[in-house]
Amino acid sequence: MQIIPAIDIKDGHCVRLRQGEMHTATVFSEDPAAMAQHWLELGAERLHLVDLNGAVAGKPKNELSIREIVSVIGEEIPVQLGGGIRDLDTIERYLDDGISYVIIGTAAVKNPGFLHDACSAFTGHIMVGLDARDGKVATDGWSKMTGHDVIDLAHKFEDYGVEAIVYTDIGRDGMQSGINIEATVRLARAVKVPVFASGGLASIDNIKALMQYEGEGIAGAIAGRAIYEGTLDFKEAVKAAKGGAAAAA
């Protein structure tokens, strides 16, 4: 199982939010590319980027920072990106820039035809982000709740050909209260594509608990505030996640 550092970009800086609220931003680095290099050196096997301004605006807002990250990382590890991706031209531009996977969130919910077209045009490069609270999906940088059930949408998007699902429990994101393992496992069992857990990863115990279900489709967990504040040691987290069944026992 992979432990994937998140680099959330707001106004060109690497920040963390609490429950997706923009006014709660804590700046952890003014140089996202240097932060990407830091996580690479500590053993990251994948990076998770979010254009926070883009998620709210509905169009890319931090492309310069994203390009700088890709130039630093090169082709050493995959980089996945979400936030403000609403059209095929944007996807093509990001893939040309060196992004490995594009994550479509709000646009997938509001315009499923776009997601379907994206999966057809860029096979193998499209992931979907499902952000939820109490099993219902949120959109627009988590500012709007919908009546859509997470698992119903996951089935639909799986049929379109998405490569993987990033599942975020909004209520836990940035709170270090522990990943919502029950909801994540329920989703992973319901689909065949890999699921990446996000929101609230706080401890090695969280990782070990998730790893018990690795064989059921949980491919990794995205780490945010805990690794930035040092309450979760990233190198130890990676080591634990590579421990397989022995670590989970």
PDB file of N, CA and C in Angstrom, residues 104-144:
ATOM      1  N   ILE A 104     -10.736  14.115 -11.658  1.00  0.00           N
ATOM      2  CA  ILE A 104     -11.924  14.924 -11.920  1.00  0.00           C
ATOM      3  C   ILE A 104     -12.902  14.727 -10.774  1.00  0.00           C
ATOM      4  N   GLY A 105     -13.320  15.824 -10.188  1.00  0.00           N
ATOM      5  CA  GLY A 105     -14.205  15.756  -9.033  1.00  0.00           C
ATOM      6  C   GLY A 105     -15.557  16.366  -9.311  1.00  0.00           C
ATOM      7  N   THR A 106     -15.662  17.679  -9.076  1.00  0.00           N
ATOM      8  CA  THR A 106     -16.926  18.389  -9.264  1.00  0.00           C
ATOM      9  C   THR A 106     -17.508  18.173 -10.657  1.00  0.00           C
ATOM     10  N   ALA A 107     -16.662  18.279 -11.686  1.00  0.00           N
ATOM     11  CA  ALA A 107     -17.151  18.150 -13.067  1.00  0.00           C
ATOM     12  C   ALA A 107     -17.714  16.764 -13.340  1.00  0.00           C
ATOM     13  N   ALA A 108     -17.178  15.744 -12.657  1.00  0.00           N
ATOM     14  CA  ALA A 108     -17.691  14.385 -12.853  1.00  0.00           C
ATOM     15  C   ALA A 108     -19.127  14.271 -12.368  1.00  0.00           C
ATOM     16  N   VAL A 109     -19.414  14.962 -11.272  1.00  0.00           N
ATOM     17  CA  VAL A 109     -20.755  14.903 -10.674  1.00  0.00           C
ATOM     18  C   VAL A 109     -21.738  15.769 -11.462  1.00  0.00           C
ATOM     19  N   LYS A 110     -21.297  16.965 -11.817  1.00  0.00           N
ATOM     20  CA  LYS A 110     -22.187  17.916 -12.489  1.00  0.00           C
ATOM     21  C   LYS A 110     -22.346  17.630 -13.980  1.00  0.00           C
ATOM     22  N   ASN A 111     -21.300  17.050 -14.568  1.00  0.00           N
ATOM     23  CA  ASN A 111     -21.321  16.823 -16.012  1.00  0.00           C
ATOM     24  C   ASN A 111     -20.720  15.452 -16.320  1.00  0.00           C
ATOM     25  N   PRO A 112     -21.464  14.384 -16.034  1.00  0.00           N
ATOM     26  CA  PRO A 112     -20.933  13.030 -16.234  1.00  0.00           C
ATOM     27  C   PRO A 112     -20.467  12.770 -17.664  1.00  0.00           C
ATOM     28  N   GLY A 113     -21.096  13.429 -18.632  1.00  0.00           N
ATOM     29  CA  GLY A 113     -20.692  13.255 -20.023  1.00  0.00           C
ATOM     30  C   GLY A 113     -19.246  13.677 -20.242  1.00  0.00           C
ATOM     31  N   PHE A 114     -18.810  14.707 -19.526  1.00  0.00           N
ATOM     32  CA  PHE A 114     -17.424  15.163 -19.621  1.00  0.00           C
ATOM     33  C   PHE A 114     -16.477  14.092 -19.113  1.00  0.00           C
ATOM     34  N   LEU A 115     -16.821  13.482 -17.983  1.00  0.00           N
ATOM     35  CA  LEU A 115     -15.976  12.411 -17.446  1.00  0.00           C
ATOM     36  C   LEU A 115     -15.904  11.249 -18.425  1.00  0.00           C
ATOM     37  N   HIS A 116     -17.034  10.901 -18.996  1.00  0.00           N
ATOM     38  CA  HIS A 116     -17.076   9.806 -19.967  1.00  0.00           C
ATOM     39  C   HIS A 116     -16.174  10.113 -21.155  1.00  0.00           C
ATOM     40  N   ASP A 117     -16.246  11.351 -21.660  1.00  0.00           N
ATOM     41  CA  ASP A 117     -15.405  11.761 -22.786  1.00  0.00           C
ATOM     42  C   ASP A 117     -13.928  11.729 -22.403  1.00  0.00           C
ATOM     43  N   ALA A 118     -13.630  12.168 -21.189  1.00  0.00           N
ATOM     44  CA  ALA A 118     -12.242  12.204 -20.724  1.00  0.00           C
ATOM     45  C   ALA A 118     -11.659  10.797 -20.629  1.00  0.00           C
ATOM     46  N   CYS A 119     -12.457   9.865 -20.108  1.00  0.00           N
ATOM     47  CA  CYS A 119     -11.994   8.481 -19.996  1.00  0.00           C
ATOM     48  C   CYS A 119     -11.740   7.871 -21.369  1.00  0.00           C
ATOM     49  N   SER A 120     -12.552   8.268 -22.342  1.00  0.00           N
ATOM     50  CA  SER A 120     -12.385   7.758 -23.702  1.00  0.00           C
ATOM     51  C   SER A 120     -11.162   8.367 -24.375  1.00  0.00           C
ATOM     52  N   ALA A 121     -10.966   9.667 -24.162  1.00  0.00           N
ATOM     53  CA  ALA A 121      -9.887  10.380 -24.849  1.00  0.00           C
ATOM     54  C   ALA A 121      -8.521  10.125 -24.222  1.00  0.00           C
ATOM     55  N   PHE A 122      -8.512   9.918 -22.898  1.00  0.00           N
ATOM     56  CA  PHE A 122      -7.234   9.794 -22.178  1.00  0.00           C
ATOM     57  C   PHE A 122      -7.244   8.522 -21.324  1.00  0.00           C
ATOM     58  N   THR A 123      -7.442   7.405 -21.993  1.00  0.00           N
ATOM     59  CA  THR A 123      -7.556   6.117 -21.303  1.00  0.00           C
ATOM     60  C   THR A 123      -6.350   5.854 -20.403  1.00  0.00           C
ATOM     61  N   GLY A 124      -6.648   5.464 -19.167  1.00  0.00           N
ATOM     62  CA  GLY A 124      -5.587   5.132 -18.226  1.00  0.00           C
ATOM     63  C   GLY A 124      -5.049   6.298 -17.436  1.00  0.00           C
ATOM     64  N   HIS A 125      -5.532   7.521 -17.745  1.00  0.00           N
ATOM     65  CA  HIS A 125      -4.994   8.705 -17.067  1.00  0.00           C
ATOM     66  C   HIS A 125      -6.032   9.455 -16.233  1.00  0.00           C
ATOM     67  N   ILE A 126      -7.262   8.944 -16.194  1.00  0.00           N
ATOM     68  CA  ILE A 126      -8.334   9.677 -15.521  1.00  0.00           C
ATOM     69  C   ILE A 126      -8.747   8.970 -14.224  1.00  0.00           C
ATOM     70  N   MET A 127      -8.650   9.701 -13.135  1.00  0.00           N
ATOM     71  CA  MET A 127      -9.155   9.239 -11.842  1.00  0.00           C
ATOM     72  C   MET A 127     -10.346  10.116 -11.477  1.00  0.00           C
ATOM     73  N   VAL A 128     -11.166   9.652 -10.565  1.00  0.00           N
ATOM     74  CA  VAL A 128     -12.289  10.466 -10.111  1.00  0.00           C
ATOM     75  C   VAL A 128     -12.158  10.696  -8.613  1.00  0.00           C
ATOM     76  N   GLY A 129     -12.453  11.909  -8.209  1.00  0.00           N
ATOM     77  CA  GLY A 129     -12.425  12.251  -6.791  1.00  0.00           C
ATOM     78  C   GLY A 129     -13.834  12.320  -6.253  1.00  0.00           C
ATOM     79  N   LEU A 130     -14.127  11.475  -5.278  1.00  0.00           N
ATOM     80  CA  LEU A 130     -15.438  11.505  -4.626  1.00  0.00           C
ATOM     81  C   LEU A 130     -15.240  11.993  -3.198  1.00  0.00           C
ATOM     82  N   ASP A 131     -15.749  13.175  -2.937  1.00  0.00           N
ATOM     83  CA  ASP A 131     -15.625  13.814  -1.626  1.00  0.00           C
ATOM     84  C   ASP A 131     -16.990  13.772  -0.962  1.00  0.00           C
ATOM     85  N   ALA A 132     -17.049  13.216   0.231  1.00  0.00           N
ATOM     86  CA  ALA A 132     -18.367  12.975   0.813  1.00  0.00           C
ATOM     87  C   ALA A 132     -18.422  13.270   2.301  1.00  0.00           C
ATOM     88  N   ARG A 133     -19.630  13.533   2.726  1.00  0.00           N
ATOM     89  CA  ARG A 133     -19.935  13.658   4.147  1.00  0.00           C
ATOM     90  C   ARG A 133     -21.189  12.824   4.402  1.00  0.00           C
ATOM     91  N   ASP A 134     -21.097  11.896   5.327  1.00  0.00           N
ATOM     92  CA  ASP A 134     -22.229  11.005   5.652  1.00  0.00           C
ATOM     93  C   ASP A 134     -22.754  10.285   4.407  1.00  0.00           C
ATOM     94  N   GLY A 135     -21.814   9.884   3.531  1.00  0.00           N
ATOM     95  CA  GLY A 135     -22.195   9.077   2.377  1.00  0.00           C
ATOM     96  C   GLY A 135     -22.731   9.846   1.189  1.00  0.00           C
ATOM     97  N   LYS A 136     -22.855  11.177   1.318  1.00  0.00           N
ATOM     98  CA  LYS A 136     -23.353  12.002   0.221  1.00  0.00           C
ATOM     99  C   LYS A 136     -22.220  12.847  -0.353  1.00  0.00           C
ATOM    100  N   VAL A 137     -22.205  12.990  -1.672  1.00  0.00           N
ATOM    101  CA  VAL A 137     -21.102  13.642  -2.373  1.00  0.00           C
ATOM    102  C   VAL A 137     -21.218  15.163  -2.313  1.00  0.00           C
ATOM    103  N   ALA A 138     -20.057  15.815  -2.157  1.00  0.00           N
ATOM    104  CA  ALA A 138     -19.980  17.272  -2.175  1.00  0.00           C
ATOM    105  C   ALA A 138     -19.239  17.729  -3.423  1.00  0.00           C
ATOM    106  N   THR A 139     -19.497  18.966  -3.854  1.00  0.00           N
ATOM    107  CA  THR A 139     -18.843  19.518  -5.042  1.00  0.00           C
ATOM    108  C   THR A 139     -18.339  20.932  -4.753  1.00  0.00           C
ATOM    109  N   ASP A 140     -17.723  21.532  -5.767  1.00  0.00           N
ATOM    110  CA  ASP A 140     -17.285  22.937  -5.712  1.00  0.00           C
ATOM    111  C   ASP A 140     -16.385  23.223  -4.521  1.00  0.00           C
ATOM    112  N   GLY A 141     -15.277  22.462  -4.453  1.00  0.00           N
ATOM    113  CA  GLY A 141     -14.360  22.671  -3.332  1.00  0.00           C
ATOM    114  C   GLY A 141     -15.022  22.365  -2.004  1.00  0.00           C
ATOM    115  N   TRP A 142     -15.965  21.427  -2.021  1.00  0.00           N
ATOM    116  CA  TRP A 142     -16.697  20.935  -0.850  1.00  0.00           C
ATOM    117  C   TRP A 142     -17.712  21.933  -0.308  1.00  0.00           C
ATOM    118  N   SER A 143     -17.952  23.014  -1.065  1.00  0.00           N
ATOM    119  CA  SER A 143     -18.849  24.054  -0.551  1.00  0.00           C
ATOM    120  C   SER A 143     -20.317  23.711  -0.762  1.00  0.00           C
ATOM    121  N   LYS A 144     -20.605  22.714  -1.631  1.00  0.00           N
ATOM    122  CA  LYS A 144     -22.004  22.372  -1.921  1.00  0.00           C
ATOM    123  C   LYS A 144     -22.227  20.878  -1.750  1.00  0.00           C
TER     124      LYS A 144
END
